[in-house]
XYZ file of C-alpha atoms in Angstrom:
514
model
C 42.460 8.154 -194.346
C 38.727 7.713 -194.902
C 36.819 10.644 -196.329
C 33.309 11.850 -195.550
C 30.775 12.305 -198.316
C 30.182 15.935 -199.262
C 26.602 16.241 -200.486
C 26.213 18.549 -203.489
C 22.833 20.288 -203.511
C 22.315 22.113 -206.800
C 19.787 24.939 -206.851
C 20.356 26.234 -210.398
C 16.735 25.476 -211.268
C 15.404 27.340 -208.231
C 17.742 30.007 -206.844
C 19.639 30.294 -210.117
C 16.390 30.953 -211.936
C 15.757 33.959 -209.691
C 18.320 35.938 -211.696
C 16.348 38.575 -213.613
C 15.734 37.182 -217.086
C 16.871 33.636 -216.265
C 13.423 32.036 -216.103
C 13.418 28.634 -217.795
C 10.694 26.676 -219.497
C 9.674 23.245 -218.255
C 11.547 21.582 -221.114
C 14.693 23.593 -220.384
C 14.538 22.660 -216.705
C 14.303 18.987 -217.619
C 17.357 19.266 -219.893
C 19.421 20.876 -217.147
C 18.154 18.404 -214.538
C 19.183 15.472 -216.731
C 22.643 17.034 -217.168
C 22.955 17.439 -213.391
C 21.865 13.847 -212.921
C 24.483 12.697 -215.421
C 27.067 14.626 -213.387
C 25.831 12.661 -210.322
C 24.624 15.675 -208.337
C 23.114 14.380 -205.082
C 20.143 16.750 -204.713
C 18.481 18.848 -207.440
C 16.284 21.661 -206.139
C 13.812 21.890 -209.000
C 11.815 24.947 -207.975
C 9.303 26.624 -205.683
C 5.966 24.931 -206.529
C 3.701 27.414 -204.742
C 5.118 30.325 -206.821
C 2.998 29.609 -209.896
C 1.275 26.789 -211.813
C 4.238 26.823 -214.207
C 6.706 26.297 -211.378
C 4.582 23.463 -209.988
C 4.486 21.755 -213.391
C 8.246 22.151 -213.826
C 9.016 20.571 -210.437
C 6.569 17.761 -211.186
C 8.157 17.156 -214.601
C 11.693 17.077 -213.176
C 10.544 14.689 -210.426
C 9.254 12.319 -213.101
C 12.297 12.658 -215.377
C 15.084 12.198 -212.810
C 15.710 8.760 -211.314
C 19.257 8.824 -209.915
C 19.349 12.130 -207.990
C 17.059 13.292 -205.178
C 14.591 15.938 -206.395
C 13.788 18.735 -203.961
C 11.106 21.409 -203.785
C 11.179 24.589 -201.704
C 8.395 25.628 -199.315
C 7.917 28.376 -196.796
C 6.965 27.130 -193.351
C 3.295 27.210 -194.373
C 0.892 24.305 -194.766
C -0.191 25.326 -198.277
C 3.428 25.530 -199.472
C 4.393 22.174 -197.994
C 1.330 20.411 -199.370
C 2.026 21.861 -202.814
C 5.598 20.541 -202.736
C 4.382 17.153 -201.545
C 1.979 16.970 -204.475
C 4.618 18.061 -207.002
C 7.098 15.432 -205.786
C 4.738 12.498 -205.348
C 6.119 10.731 -208.458
C 9.785 11.261 -207.554
C 11.886 8.167 -206.981
C 13.718 10.085 -204.222
C 12.145 13.286 -202.852
C 13.101 15.994 -200.379
C 11.032 18.849 -198.982
C 13.042 21.975 -198.145
C 11.185 24.305 -195.799
C 12.411 27.589 -194.376
C 11.607 30.489 -192.081
C 13.571 33.630 -191.217
C 15.497 33.656 -187.929
C 17.327 37.013 -187.810
C 15.924 39.689 -185.475
C 15.322 42.132 -188.349
C 13.434 39.522 -190.413
C 11.354 38.229 -187.501
C 10.385 41.741 -186.421
C 10.042 43.571 -189.733
C 9.006 40.864 -192.202
C 7.331 38.061 -190.287
C 6.062 40.194 -187.384
C 6.420 37.124 -185.183
C 8.067 36.542 -181.821
C 10.999 34.096 -181.523
C 8.727 31.606 -179.761
C 6.223 31.774 -182.611
C 8.979 31.258 -185.183
C 10.212 28.108 -183.416
C 6.667 26.784 -183.148
C 6.031 27.441 -186.848
C 9.291 25.781 -187.872
C 8.553 22.638 -185.851
C 5.029 22.448 -187.267
C 6.353 22.802 -190.823
C 8.913 20.026 -190.422
C 6.328 17.666 -188.919
C 3.918 18.387 -191.763
C 6.646 17.794 -194.357
C 7.418 14.453 -192.707
C 3.921 13.317 -193.711
C 5.230 13.261 -197.303
C 8.851 12.147 -196.917
C 11.478 11.301 -194.314
C 13.936 13.482 -196.231
C 13.215 16.952 -194.820
C 15.579 19.910 -194.861
C 15.103 23.009 -192.718
C 16.681 26.377 -193.499
C 17.059 29.324 -191.144
C 16.712 32.212 -193.566
C 19.238 35.011 -192.936
C 21.168 32.781 -190.536
C 24.247 34.898 -191.234
C 22.653 37.748 -189.236
C 20.878 35.570 -186.670
C 21.801 35.203 -183.008
C 23.764 32.024 -182.321
C 21.731 31.095 -179.236
C 18.502 31.304 -181.203
C 19.927 29.238 -184.058
C 20.916 26.540 -181.549
C 17.411 26.580 -180.109
C 15.495 26.363 -183.386
C 17.828 23.768 -184.937
C 17.569 21.507 -181.871
C 13.780 21.756 -182.070
C 13.509 20.930 -185.779
C 15.893 17.986 -185.437
C 13.568 16.591 -182.751
C 10.682 17.209 -185.173
C 12.354 15.112 -187.882
C 14.583 17.396 -189.982
C 17.654 15.510 -191.178
C 19.435 18.367 -192.971
C 19.990 21.766 -191.359
C 20.829 24.590 -193.751
C 22.655 27.697 -192.567
C 22.228 30.300 -195.323
C 24.161 33.533 -195.669
C 21.119 34.974 -197.404
C 22.467 38.476 -198.018
C 26.144 37.570 -198.542
C 27.223 39.336 -195.350
C 29.478 36.755 -193.671
C 33.268 36.562 -193.605
C 34.931 33.135 -194.060
C 36.522 32.828 -190.607
C 33.316 34.019 -188.922
C 31.039 31.751 -190.961
C 33.196 28.676 -190.394
C 33.250 29.398 -186.675
C 29.439 29.604 -186.666
C 29.191 26.105 -188.156
C 31.696 24.728 -185.637
C 29.853 26.249 -182.669
C 26.452 25.034 -183.886
C 27.748 21.471 -184.197
C 29.329 21.651 -180.750
C 26.454 23.303 -178.877
C 23.365 21.569 -180.291
C 22.823 18.386 -178.223
C 21.303 16.338 -181.077
C 23.559 17.725 -183.841
C 24.814 14.232 -184.673
C 21.353 13.354 -186.033
C 21.522 15.839 -188.921
C 23.783 16.948 -191.762
C 24.803 20.598 -191.614
C 24.439 22.478 -194.895
C 25.375 25.950 -196.137
C 23.913 28.203 -198.799
C 26.066 31.255 -199.455
C 25.359 34.292 -201.612
C 28.098 36.193 -203.393
C 27.327 39.845 -202.644
C 30.869 40.444 -201.372
C 32.472 37.858 -203.659
C 32.874 35.407 -200.763
C 30.263 32.724 -201.453
C 32.790 30.006 -202.335
C 35.206 31.036 -199.574
C 32.441 31.009 -196.964
C 31.182 27.633 -198.166
C 34.650 26.073 -198.022
C 35.275 27.504 -194.558
C 32.038 25.853 -193.460
C 33.111 22.514 -194.950
C 36.427 22.683 -193.078
C 34.389 23.193 -189.909
C 32.097 20.211 -190.456
C 29.386 21.167 -192.942
C 28.712 18.181 -195.188
C 26.290 19.671 -197.690
C 26.909 22.689 -199.905
C 24.108 24.402 -201.814
C 25.412 25.879 -205.044
C 24.620 26.591 -208.691
C 26.229 26.018 -212.065
C 28.374 29.043 -213.019
C 27.405 30.672 -209.703
C 24.067 31.680 -211.259
C 21.639 33.402 -208.910
C 19.914 36.607 -207.949
C 21.948 39.734 -207.211
C 25.631 38.703 -207.349
C 24.791 35.000 -207.519
C 25.527 31.920 -205.428
C 28.507 29.732 -204.651
C 29.640 28.135 -207.923
C 29.288 24.343 -207.944
C 32.318 23.832 -210.145
C 34.575 25.853 -207.834
C 33.381 24.109 -204.664
C 33.769 20.618 -206.096
C 37.203 21.190 -207.624
C 38.570 23.066 -204.591
C 37.652 20.163 -202.311
C 39.023 17.592 -204.737
C 42.232 19.491 -205.549
C 43.074 20.367 -201.933
C 42.679 16.933 -200.386
C 45.243 17.988 -197.789
C 42.716 20.505 -196.408
C 39.400 18.679 -196.738
C 38.514 15.360 -195.141
C 35.639 14.868 -197.580
C 34.867 14.615 -201.285
C 31.838 14.698 -203.562
C 30.834 11.806 -205.760
C 30.476 13.976 -208.855
C 31.613 13.001 -212.323
C 33.639 16.169 -212.822
C 34.194 15.479 -216.531
C 30.601 16.677 -217.043
C 31.223 20.120 -215.522
C 32.131 22.055 -218.684
C 29.286 20.669 -220.800
C 26.786 21.396 -218.018
C 28.174 24.919 -217.657
C 27.735 25.558 -221.374
C 24.208 24.159 -221.326
C 23.133 26.455 -218.480
C 24.805 29.454 -220.105
C 23.137 28.691 -223.426
C 19.659 28.236 -221.962
C 19.710 31.235 -219.608
C 21.605 33.587 -221.919
C 24.104 34.382 -219.150
C 27.569 34.061 -220.746
C 30.541 32.739 -218.788
C 33.352 35.269 -218.491
C 36.590 34.034 -220.126
C 38.599 34.190 -216.886
C 35.970 32.382 -214.804
C 37.545 29.651 -212.685
C 37.197 26.073 -213.970
C 34.717 26.756 -216.818
C 35.961 30.001 -218.378
C 37.522 29.784 -221.848
C 40.858 30.986 -220.434
C 40.809 28.827 -217.297
C 43.524 26.534 -218.665
C 45.078 28.888 -221.240
C 48.694 30.053 -220.940
C 49.996 33.009 -222.930
C 53.064 33.949 -220.881
C 56.195 32.401 -222.381
C 57.464 31.376 -218.937
C 54.162 29.649 -218.164
C 54.019 27.923 -221.540
C 57.577 26.655 -221.160
C 56.872 25.356 -217.671
C 53.672 23.568 -218.663
C 55.341 21.935 -221.647
C 58.159 20.632 -219.452
C 55.943 19.533 -216.569
C 52.224 20.322 -216.415
C 52.111 20.691 -212.632
C 54.462 23.682 -212.728
C 51.539 25.979 -213.513
C 48.430 23.770 -213.547
C 46.923 22.437 -210.333
C 44.166 20.544 -212.188
C 43.961 18.668 -215.475
C 41.695 20.372 -217.982
C 40.268 17.015 -219.082
C 39.180 16.242 -215.496
C 36.515 18.953 -215.697
C 35.490 18.256 -219.280
C 37.853 20.365 -221.375
C 39.116 18.184 -224.196
C 40.409 18.551 -227.708
C 39.126 15.108 -228.666
C 35.783 16.414 -229.824
C 33.877 14.974 -232.753
C 33.637 17.733 -235.346
C 30.639 17.394 -237.621
C 30.257 18.828 -241.117
C 27.893 18.918 -244.061
C 28.731 15.309 -244.980
C 27.870 13.972 -241.507
C 24.817 11.735 -241.333
C 21.839 11.518 -239.007
C 23.402 8.727 -236.941
C 26.571 10.715 -236.195
C 24.411 13.746 -235.412
C 22.127 11.793 -233.072
C 25.049 10.000 -231.366
C 26.900 13.219 -230.623
C 23.780 14.849 -229.186
C 23.230 11.847 -226.895
C 26.854 12.142 -225.694
C 26.158 15.815 -224.934
C 23.067 14.859 -222.926
C 20.525 16.055 -225.472
C 17.617 13.877 -226.555
C 14.398 14.416 -228.512
C 10.851 13.509 -227.605
C 10.025 12.420 -231.153
C 11.530 11.651 -234.546
C 9.908 14.837 -235.845
C 11.949 16.945 -233.396
C 15.121 15.080 -234.382
C 14.406 15.606 -238.087
C 13.821 19.331 -237.552
C 17.076 19.656 -235.594
C 18.955 17.703 -238.267
C 17.597 20.033 -240.936
C 18.855 23.045 -238.950
C 22.224 21.303 -238.569
C 22.514 20.772 -242.348
C 21.621 24.422 -242.941
C 24.346 25.491 -240.496
C 26.878 23.068 -241.981
C 26.385 24.734 -245.371
C 27.382 28.076 -243.809
C 30.448 26.959 -241.840
C 32.991 24.228 -242.522
C 33.058 22.638 -239.054
C 30.221 22.326 -236.532
C 31.421 22.035 -232.928
C 29.724 20.890 -229.737
C 28.959 24.499 -228.788
C 27.181 24.956 -232.129
C 25.053 21.883 -231.439
C 24.092 23.192 -227.987
C 22.943 26.479 -229.510
C 21.211 24.715 -232.388
C 19.108 22.494 -230.138
C 18.227 25.391 -227.820
C 17.166 27.477 -230.814
C 14.928 24.624 -231.928
C 13.194 24.620 -228.555
C 12.740 28.379 -228.795
C 11.077 28.171 -232.182
C 8.809 25.299 -231.155
C 7.530 27.034 -228.026
C 6.872 30.515 -229.394
C 4.586 30.655 -232.377
C 3.065 34.152 -232.403
C 5.965 35.944 -234.092
C 8.243 34.303 -236.656
C 11.026 35.737 -238.773
C 10.509 35.063 -242.483
C 13.295 37.115 -244.058
C 15.625 39.991 -243.307
C 17.628 42.160 -245.706
C 19.901 44.868 -244.348
C 21.624 47.551 -246.430
C 24.646 49.398 -245.014
C 26.922 51.875 -246.746
C 29.507 54.291 -245.412
C 27.911 57.689 -244.882
C 24.356 56.381 -245.390
C 21.666 55.450 -242.862
C 21.425 51.653 -242.496
C 18.036 50.229 -243.480
C 16.368 46.910 -242.719
C 13.722 45.280 -244.913
C 11.915 42.746 -242.759
C 9.213 40.156 -243.334
C 7.668 38.342 -240.379
C 4.445 36.585 -239.447
C 2.462 37.868 -236.461
C -0.444 35.695 -235.330
C -0.331 33.923 -238.685
C -0.440 37.112 -240.783
C 2.616 37.912 -242.899
C 3.748 41.530 -242.786
C 6.603 43.415 -244.471
C 8.214 46.645 -243.301
C 11.322 48.769 -243.809
C 13.047 50.936 -241.197
C 16.259 52.872 -240.710
C 18.473 53.040 -237.651
C 21.802 53.983 -236.161
C 23.226 50.628 -237.272
C 22.004 47.404 -238.902
C 20.849 45.853 -235.617
C 19.085 49.050 -234.544
C 17.341 49.213 -237.919
C 16.212 45.586 -237.644
C 14.831 46.141 -234.117
C 12.977 49.276 -235.197
C 11.449 47.399 -238.105
C 10.217 44.682 -235.721
C 8.892 47.310 -233.272
C 6.884 49.023 -236.004
C 4.848 45.825 -236.410
C 4.707 44.425 -232.880
C 4.421 47.570 -230.692
C 4.942 45.563 -227.496
C 5.627 48.517 -225.185
C 8.579 46.685 -223.640
C 11.906 48.194 -222.581
C 15.257 46.874 -223.809
C 17.497 46.239 -220.788
C 20.351 44.278 -222.333
C 21.831 43.501 -225.730
C 24.816 41.148 -225.656
C 26.768 39.337 -228.393
C 29.140 36.404 -227.864
C 30.907 34.124 -230.304
C 30.003 30.464 -229.835
C 33.254 29.101 -231.282
C 36.408 30.587 -232.765
C 36.883 31.762 -236.333
C 35.250 34.368 -238.537
C 32.603 31.836 -239.570
C 31.598 31.289 -235.943
C 27.977 31.581 -234.980
C 27.153 34.672 -232.992
C 24.964 34.112 -229.961
C 22.860 37.126 -229.038
C 21.037 37.694 -225.758
C 18.300 40.320 -225.489
C 16.654 41.199 -222.173
C 13.275 42.940 -222.149
C 11.108 44.313 -219.362
C 7.411 45.077 -219.349
C 5.255 45.768 -216.278
C 7.854 44.206 -213.974
C 8.131 41.059 -216.086
C 11.723 40.435 -217.252
C 12.643 37.922 -219.962
C 15.702 36.857 -221.918
C 15.600 36.170 -225.626
C 18.262 34.223 -227.477
C 19.227 33.781 -231.083
C 22.191 32.354 -232.936
C 23.341 32.571 -236.525
C 26.510 33.029 -238.534
C 25.032 36.450 -239.418
C 25.037 38.658 -236.287
C 22.162 40.826 -237.531
C 19.974 37.761 -238.158
C 20.945 36.346 -234.742
C 19.978 39.682 -233.179
C 16.575 39.698 -234.875
C 15.949 36.097 -233.756
C 16.870 36.969 -230.156
C 14.622 40.049 -230.132
C 11.691 38.103 -231.569
C 12.252 35.295 -229.069
C 12.138 37.797 -226.188
C 9.016 39.469 -227.584
C 7.254 36.101 -227.840
C 8.032 35.412 -224.185
C 6.973 38.810 -222.882
C 3.708 38.692 -224.833
C 2.655 35.292 -223.523
C -0.737 35.735 -221.797
C 0.122 33.158 -219.121
C 3.744 34.133 -218.584
C 5.190 32.733 -215.366
C 5.594 35.084 -212.448
C 9.182 35.680 -211.425
C 10.000 32.901 -208.956
C 10.623 33.915 -205.360
C 11.960 32.145 -202.323
C 15.016 33.545 -200.585
C 17.181 31.201 -198.563
């Protein structure tokens, strides 16, 4: 039985980045894009170029860096948006323009203040303008999940005639139910006269925990593109998780007459990279990529798996990238082994100076812990990028004194705009004391929204990875730090977040709901 191709459209760099605090630098976006390319993702939505100069530069950089996947940019159905995307993607080997306009009655009336006729006219105009830049044009009907079916048929037929070759049906607010959403896709394909000229796509949000279920129901009913993100990252409750979509379709071949062309062995490493860069940890019981996804503690389960794996496992852990055959580095490992392992993990350096700096950090870490694992290397390289980008505040030294019954104190030395300053402060605990010492020098006026600690690997010598989220004047940032000393990792994360929130040209929070 022949199988259709299921196109995987990854929007981690665009919709995923709209999670509060998940904004990524240009360099971080390139790293994730290269990992997605290595996984053989079909389409990478790199951003929303009109949102800010930083977003434009990031999309442009990804378009230049990626050669195997199609690079996509998002645009409202406005000339200025479309032209900006066209400019950002002009160097892409394969480019797509993704334009959208709202189609639900409440959006047309309350947000757009346009009549249905005007919305159709605007959509057709946008698609035709996008076709001036590329033949690969996608049109999305924003809030399709609450749109009238007759109107969806009308606008989709019109944009197909105008040149759109992918039609996206988003459940923008996560309102749909699986049976209802699948039926919508089936009816659209049956009722639109020129439906055979376009691929039907879905983009589901997870507000009711149904993003993956809705997406799979759509695929069963003929959708052949799914828009998703690594780890389900996205604003509010997130998006459909790429790893769950891909493995559900591949595992249940009896239900799906299609398959993606992804190299699924890259899923776990890509998941860890995105988690490390954004500071959004993966819960242990998360499907496919959670630490417990293939763990068995029950004696009955363990016995069954040992006798015959398929008794309790429907997938092989190694098929998604979980493996015990990892190269473990230590303090005696050389530069070549270090470089080779980083290349295998999809991490490269722009210069020998960057490699040397990373190798020096690796040697310092190897002196603190006996074995350095892949997860340590991911955190190490990310930390290097953090330090290189943010120069205003740097940690020089930190000494913390704690004693039962006494107030913890932190003695801190840091440089701020090149000037070294020392301060001591007390607090409710060692981390609180360290943060108060930093605040006494920086006085940023920001609000702490989140403080989170996760172990990177197992063992008492594991590095702790700390995420700090700050808010100031509506600008939300994540800071990250890692160290075998949790208090030092916390101080690094707080300083990283402060550097970001104090940047004079900080990027605006990206927008663009589909």
